[in-house]
Every structure is written in structure tokens, then in C-alpha cells.
Coordinates of C-alpha atoms in Angstrom, one line a residue:
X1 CA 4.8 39.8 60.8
X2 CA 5.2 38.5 64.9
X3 CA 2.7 38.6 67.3
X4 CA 2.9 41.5 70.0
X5 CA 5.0 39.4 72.5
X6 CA 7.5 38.4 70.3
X7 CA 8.6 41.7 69.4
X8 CA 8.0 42.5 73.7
X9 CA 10.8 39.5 73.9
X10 CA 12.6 41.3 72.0
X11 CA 12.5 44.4 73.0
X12 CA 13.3 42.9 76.8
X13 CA 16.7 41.7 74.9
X14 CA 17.9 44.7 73.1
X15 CA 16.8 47.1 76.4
X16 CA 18.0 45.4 78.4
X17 CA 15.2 45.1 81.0
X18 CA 11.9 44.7 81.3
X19 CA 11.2 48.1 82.7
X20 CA 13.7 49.9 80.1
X21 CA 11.3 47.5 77.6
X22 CA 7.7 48.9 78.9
X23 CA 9.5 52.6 78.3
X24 CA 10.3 51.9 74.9
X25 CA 7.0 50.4 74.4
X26 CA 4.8 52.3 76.1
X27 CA 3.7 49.6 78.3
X28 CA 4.0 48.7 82.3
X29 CA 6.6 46.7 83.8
X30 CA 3.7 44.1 84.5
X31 CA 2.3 44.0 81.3
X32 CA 6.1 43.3 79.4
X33 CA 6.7 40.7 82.3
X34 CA 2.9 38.5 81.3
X35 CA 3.3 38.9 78.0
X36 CA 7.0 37.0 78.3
X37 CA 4.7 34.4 80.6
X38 CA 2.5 33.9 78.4
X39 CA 5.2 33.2 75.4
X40 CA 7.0 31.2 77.8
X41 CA 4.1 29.2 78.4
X42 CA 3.2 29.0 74.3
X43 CA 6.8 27.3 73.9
X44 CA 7.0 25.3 76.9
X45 CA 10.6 26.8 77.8
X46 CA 12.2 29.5 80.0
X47 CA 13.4 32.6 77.9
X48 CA 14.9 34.3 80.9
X49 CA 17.0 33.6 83.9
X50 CA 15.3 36.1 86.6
X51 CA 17.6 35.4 89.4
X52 CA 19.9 38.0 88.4
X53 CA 19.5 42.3 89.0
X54 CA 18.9 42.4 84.9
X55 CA 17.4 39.5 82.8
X56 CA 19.7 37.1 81.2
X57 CA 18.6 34.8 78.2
X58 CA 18.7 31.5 79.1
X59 CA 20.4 29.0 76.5
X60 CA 17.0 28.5 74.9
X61 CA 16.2 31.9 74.8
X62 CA 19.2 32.9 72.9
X63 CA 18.5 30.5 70.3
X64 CA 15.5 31.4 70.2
X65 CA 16.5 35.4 70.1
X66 CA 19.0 34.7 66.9
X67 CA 16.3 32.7 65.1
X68 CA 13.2 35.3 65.8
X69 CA 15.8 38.3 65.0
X70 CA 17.1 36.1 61.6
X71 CA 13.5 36.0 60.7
X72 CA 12.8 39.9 61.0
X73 CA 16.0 40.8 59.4
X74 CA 14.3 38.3 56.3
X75 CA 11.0 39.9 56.1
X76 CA 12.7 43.2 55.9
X77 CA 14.8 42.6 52.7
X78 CA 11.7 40.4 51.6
X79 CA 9.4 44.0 52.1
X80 CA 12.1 46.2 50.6
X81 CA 12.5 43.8 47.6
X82 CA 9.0 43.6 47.0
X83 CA 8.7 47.4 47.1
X84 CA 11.2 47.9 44.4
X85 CA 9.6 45.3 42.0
X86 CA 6.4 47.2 42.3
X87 CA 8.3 50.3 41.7
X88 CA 9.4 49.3 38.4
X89 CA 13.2 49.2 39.6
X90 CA 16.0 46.5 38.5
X91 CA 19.2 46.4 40.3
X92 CA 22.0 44.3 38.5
X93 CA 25.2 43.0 40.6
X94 CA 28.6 42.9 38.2
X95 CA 31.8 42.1 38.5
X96 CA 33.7 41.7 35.0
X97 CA 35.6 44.1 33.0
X98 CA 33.0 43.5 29.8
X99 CA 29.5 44.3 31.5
X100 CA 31.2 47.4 33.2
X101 CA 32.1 48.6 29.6
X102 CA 29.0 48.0 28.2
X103 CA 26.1 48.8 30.5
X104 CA 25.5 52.5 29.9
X105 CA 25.0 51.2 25.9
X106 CA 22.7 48.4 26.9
X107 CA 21.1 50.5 29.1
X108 CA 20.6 53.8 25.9
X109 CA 19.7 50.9 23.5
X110 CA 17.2 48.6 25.6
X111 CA 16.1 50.9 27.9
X112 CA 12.4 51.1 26.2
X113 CA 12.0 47.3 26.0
X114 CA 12.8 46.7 30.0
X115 CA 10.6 49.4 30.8
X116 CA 12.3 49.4 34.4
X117 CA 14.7 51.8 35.6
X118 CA 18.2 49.9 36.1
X119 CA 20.7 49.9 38.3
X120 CA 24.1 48.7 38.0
X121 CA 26.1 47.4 41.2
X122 CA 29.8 46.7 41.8
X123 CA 30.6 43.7 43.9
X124 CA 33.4 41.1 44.6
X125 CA 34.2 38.6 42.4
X126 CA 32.9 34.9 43.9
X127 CA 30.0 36.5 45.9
X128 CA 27.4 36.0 42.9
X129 CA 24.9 33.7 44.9
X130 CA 25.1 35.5 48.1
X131 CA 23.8 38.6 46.5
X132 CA 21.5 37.1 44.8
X133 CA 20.4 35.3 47.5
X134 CA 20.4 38.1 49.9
X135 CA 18.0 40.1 47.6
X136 CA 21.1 42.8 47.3
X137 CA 20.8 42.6 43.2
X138 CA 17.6 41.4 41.6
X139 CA 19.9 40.3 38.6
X140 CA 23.8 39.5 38.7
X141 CA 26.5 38.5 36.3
X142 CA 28.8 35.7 37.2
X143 CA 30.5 32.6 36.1
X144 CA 27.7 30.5 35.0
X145 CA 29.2 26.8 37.0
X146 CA 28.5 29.1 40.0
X147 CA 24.9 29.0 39.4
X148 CA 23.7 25.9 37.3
X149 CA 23.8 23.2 40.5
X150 CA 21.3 25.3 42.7
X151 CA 17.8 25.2 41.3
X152 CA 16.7 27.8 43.1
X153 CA 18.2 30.4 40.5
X154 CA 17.3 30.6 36.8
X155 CA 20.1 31.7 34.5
X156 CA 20.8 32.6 30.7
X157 CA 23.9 31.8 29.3
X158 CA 25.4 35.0 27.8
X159 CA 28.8 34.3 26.4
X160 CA 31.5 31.5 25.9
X161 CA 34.8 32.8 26.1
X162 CA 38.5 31.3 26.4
X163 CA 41.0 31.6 28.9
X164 CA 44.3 33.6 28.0
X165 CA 47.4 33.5 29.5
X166 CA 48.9 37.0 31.6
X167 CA 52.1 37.6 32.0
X168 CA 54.5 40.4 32.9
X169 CA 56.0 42.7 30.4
X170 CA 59.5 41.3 31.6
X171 CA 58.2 37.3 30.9
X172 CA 60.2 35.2 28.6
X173 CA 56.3 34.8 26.7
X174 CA 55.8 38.3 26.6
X175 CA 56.4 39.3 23.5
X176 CA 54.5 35.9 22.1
X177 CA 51.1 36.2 20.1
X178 CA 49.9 33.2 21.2
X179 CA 51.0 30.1 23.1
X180 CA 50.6 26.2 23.3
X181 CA 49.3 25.8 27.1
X182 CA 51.4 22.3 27.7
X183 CA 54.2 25.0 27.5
X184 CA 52.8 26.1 31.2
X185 CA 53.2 22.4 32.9
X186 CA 55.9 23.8 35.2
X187 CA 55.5 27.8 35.0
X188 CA 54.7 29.1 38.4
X189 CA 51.8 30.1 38.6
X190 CA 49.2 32.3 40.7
X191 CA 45.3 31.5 40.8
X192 CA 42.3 32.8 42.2
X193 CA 41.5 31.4 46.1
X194 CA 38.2 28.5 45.8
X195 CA 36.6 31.5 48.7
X196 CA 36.9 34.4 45.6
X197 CA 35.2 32.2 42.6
X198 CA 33.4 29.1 44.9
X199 CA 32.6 26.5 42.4
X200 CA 34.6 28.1 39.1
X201 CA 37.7 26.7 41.1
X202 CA 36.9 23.1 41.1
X203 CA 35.9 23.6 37.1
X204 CA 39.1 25.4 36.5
X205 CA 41.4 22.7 37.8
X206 CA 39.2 19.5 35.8
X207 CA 39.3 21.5 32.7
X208 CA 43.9 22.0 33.5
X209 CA 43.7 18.2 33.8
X210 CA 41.7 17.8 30.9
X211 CA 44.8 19.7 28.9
X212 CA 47.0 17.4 30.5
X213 CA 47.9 20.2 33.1
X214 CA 48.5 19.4 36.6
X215 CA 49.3 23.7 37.7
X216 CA 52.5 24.5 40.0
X217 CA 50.3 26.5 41.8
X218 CA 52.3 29.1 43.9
X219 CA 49.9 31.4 45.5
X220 CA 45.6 31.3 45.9
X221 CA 44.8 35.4 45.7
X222 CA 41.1 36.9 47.2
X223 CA 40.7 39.2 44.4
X224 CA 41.4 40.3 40.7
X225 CA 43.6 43.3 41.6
X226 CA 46.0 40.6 43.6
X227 CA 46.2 38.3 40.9
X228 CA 46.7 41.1 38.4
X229 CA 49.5 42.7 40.5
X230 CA 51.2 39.7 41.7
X231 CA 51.6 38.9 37.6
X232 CA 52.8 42.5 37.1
X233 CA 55.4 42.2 39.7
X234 CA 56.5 38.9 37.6
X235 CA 55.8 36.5 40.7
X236 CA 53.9 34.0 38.5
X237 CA 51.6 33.5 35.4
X238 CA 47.7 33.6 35.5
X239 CA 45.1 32.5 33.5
X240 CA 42.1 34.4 33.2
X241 CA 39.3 35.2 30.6
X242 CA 40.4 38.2 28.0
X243 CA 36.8 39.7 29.4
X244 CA 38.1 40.3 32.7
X245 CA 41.7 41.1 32.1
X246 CA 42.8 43.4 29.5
X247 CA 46.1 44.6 28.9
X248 CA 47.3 47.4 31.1
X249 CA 49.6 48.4 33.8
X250 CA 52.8 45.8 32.7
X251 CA 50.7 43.2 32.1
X252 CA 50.5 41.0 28.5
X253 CA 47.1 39.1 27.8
X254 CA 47.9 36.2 25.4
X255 CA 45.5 33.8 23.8
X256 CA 46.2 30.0 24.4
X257 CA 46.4 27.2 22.0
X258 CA 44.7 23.8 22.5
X259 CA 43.1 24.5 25.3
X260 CA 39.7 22.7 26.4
X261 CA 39.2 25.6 28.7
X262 CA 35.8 27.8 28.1
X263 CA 34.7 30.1 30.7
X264 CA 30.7 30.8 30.4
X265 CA 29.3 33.8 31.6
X266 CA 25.7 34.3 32.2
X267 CA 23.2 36.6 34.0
X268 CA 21.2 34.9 37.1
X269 CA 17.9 36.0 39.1
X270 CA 15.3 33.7 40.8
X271 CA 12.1 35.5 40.1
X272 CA 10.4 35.0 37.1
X273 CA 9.2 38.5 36.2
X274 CA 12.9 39.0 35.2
X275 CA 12.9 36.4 32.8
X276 CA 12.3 39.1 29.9
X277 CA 14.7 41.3 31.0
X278 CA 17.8 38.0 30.9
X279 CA 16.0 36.8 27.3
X280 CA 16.6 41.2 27.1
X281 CA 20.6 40.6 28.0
X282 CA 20.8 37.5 26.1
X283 CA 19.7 39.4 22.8
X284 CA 22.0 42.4 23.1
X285 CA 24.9 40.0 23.7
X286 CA 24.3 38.1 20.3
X287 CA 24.6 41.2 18.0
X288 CA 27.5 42.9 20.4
X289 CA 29.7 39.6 20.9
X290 CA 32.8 40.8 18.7
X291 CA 32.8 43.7 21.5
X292 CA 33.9 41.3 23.9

């Protein structure tokens, strides 16, 4: 991908020296020290500070260090990415309670239509885009308002669900089979943190104020486990989709009346080829809904 010298820059960087540099390379101190000339000379700036015992970046040159070394570290997950397309091999980032539980079925039942191996792969909730983007997944499930503002990524609505309330077994609303949500206007309550779900948060609160909500908000959590066991411990109420949080360890899912709120989940990608594989996802979802 880079011409000779700029991987001899580099080398110079991550040695050390230019002599420790020529070693690595195989080369003479001379011939390290004119091929950093001559891509001094192609920029029209000075790399290296030479007035010291060991080489020392100048300002330019570290720029110009984190920029070249950004661009490698792209080409490499661009190389390995490529590699596993042509090797028939899907790799699909989840999060949510519901695709965990169903994978190894889609997989049994679908399998012969993807004609791919797949892999499934666990990550943190709010991250969808940046493993996406990062070539980590080839495919990811997420929160479909984290995805339809970026053109870049392609998406296929799988699923429309509502939000339920979660309480501890000890809540006054425990033992209720459903409940009116303008009975929350002043219950404490505990949310996920805008850096855990990125844009879901700013959709969450409109679609409160479009119930007439404004949320006592007591405490912003990182992750699904917090939320879950700050609600356990009977700290505060949460609202979350029945998909991600079914009942277990002392906590009560309960569905909500005259709510606005819909949650949309999705699968993303940004490559075409995988196209088949989402219209794939979006198929098995129709006839296995009432799993949800």
C-alpha cells in the first residue's frame, strides 16, 4: 500500500533510530537516512529533529506518523475484511436478549439460503456503528434510530416493539398486569446513559414528552446489567423493551398503556452483497414474531 520510504519513516519511529531501523530492514544506516531525505524533500517539511543522540519527530512528523500509521491500521482491517467475504464468512454483532435466543434456529433453518458460514458476536449495547464501521461485524443488530441518519449504512427494519415498565418484586406496581404510563410522571426513575444507546437517547426522551412525560430521571447507567440491578435493588423504575428485559432475578416486566413509545429494531451492514442475507433476517422475523 506505501512506498518503500514511508514504511523506512516508520520503521525510524517505532526503532527508534535510524541504525536500529537499517537492522530491522536490512538496510545501511545511509541508505534509511536518504530515503528519509528524499521523503522530506517529497513533502517539503522536516520529519526529524537530528540535533539530538536519537531522532526526535518534529511536530510535523508526528502528525504525519499518526496519520500514515491510521492509514495502515485501515488497510489492514480493509485486507482482513475483504478476505473473509471471499471466504464465504458473515460475522453478525448482537446485543439484545431476542437475537441471542434465536440465532442457533435461524442459523439450522436458513442456513442453506445464506450459503455463508455465520458468526454470531456479543458486544455492548450503544456501540452498533462503531463495529460496523470498524469492519468488527459485517452485519449488527441495533436500535434502528441509531442507524437511519448516516447514509453510509443500509438497514432492514426487523421488529416494532413497545416499551414495558421494570420494576422490583418489592414495587408498589409489582404485582400490576399492566399500567397507564402518566402514572410514572414522578416515579424515580433510572435510564440508560446517551454514551450506552447514542442516538436512541434523544428518541427516548421526545417520545416521554410525547406521552406528556417529563422523567425524574435519577441515575444515567453504561450498561443493561446496571440498569437491571439498580431496578432489582428497588433504586428506581426502568423502561425498556420486553426483548431485552425479561423477567428474572427480582425484577417484574410490565406492559404500558397509552404509550406512543415504539422501539424498532433492525439489522444494519454497508456492503451490498449482504443485502440478501438482511431481506434473509427480515423474512425469518415475519413468521417467528410472536417468539418475541
Amino acid at each position: 500500500m506505501f512506498e518503500r520510504k514511508i514504511l523506512i519513516f516508520m520503521a525510524v519511529v517505532e526503532c527508534g533510530s535510524f541504525s536500529a531501523a537499517g537492522k530491522a530492514l536490512f538496510m545501511s544506516q545511509s541508505a534509511v537516512s536518504q530515503q528519509i531525505n528524499n521523503l522530506e524533500e517529497e513533502l517539503g517539511v522536516q520529519l526529524f529533529d537530528r540535533n539530538h543522540y536519537r531522532p526526535k519527530l518534529t511536530d510535523a512528523g508526528q502528525f504525519y506518523y499518526q496519520e500514515v500509521k491510521r492509514l495502515k491500521n485501515d488497510y489492514v482491517r480493509i485486507v482482513t475484511y475483504m478476505q473473509n467475504r471471499t471466504q464465504k464468512h458473515i460475522t453478525i454483532g448482537y446485543t439484545t436478549f431476542y437475537t441471542n435466543r434465536l440465532a442457533c434456529e435461524f442459523v439450522d433453518k436458513y442456513a442453506s439460503q445464506i450459503a455463508h458460514r455465520v458468526e454470531f458476536k456479543y458486544y455492548d449495547l450503544g456501540h452498533e456503528r462503531e463495529v460496523l464501521e470498524n469492519h468488527d461485524v459485517d452485519m449488527v443488530f441495533g436500535l434502528i434510530e441509531e442507524f437511519k441518519n448516516d447514509d453510509s449504512i443500509l438497514y432492514k427494519e426487523l421488529y416494532t416493539g413497545q416499551l414495558c415498565l421494570i420494576v422490583s418484586e418489592k414495587h408498589p406496581y409489582a404485582s400490576k398486569e399492566n399500567i397507564d404510563i402518566h402514572l410514572l410522571k414522578n416515579a424515580p426513575m433510572i435510564i440508560m446513559s446517551p454514551e450506552a444507546v447514542g442516538h436512541y437517547y434523544s428518541y427516548f426522551l421526545k417520545g416521554l414528552k410525547k406521552d406528556g412525560i417529563i422523567p425524574n430521571i435519577i441515575k444515567r447507567v453504561d450498561n443493561l446489567n446496571d440498569l437491571k440491578m439498580s431496578v432489582a435493588l428497588n433504586e428506581g423504575v426502568g423502561l425498556l423493551p420486553k426483548e431485552i428485559c425479561m423477567a428474572n432475578d427480582g425484577i417484574h416486566v410490565i406492559p404500558l398503556k397509552n404509550t406512543k413509545q415504539l422501539v424498532h429494531f433492525g439489522i444494519a451492514y454497508q456492503d451490498l452483497i449482504f443485502e440478501k442475507v438482511a431481506n434473509v433476517f427480515a423474512d425469518y422475523f415475519k413468521q417467528y414474531k410472536n417468539k418475541l
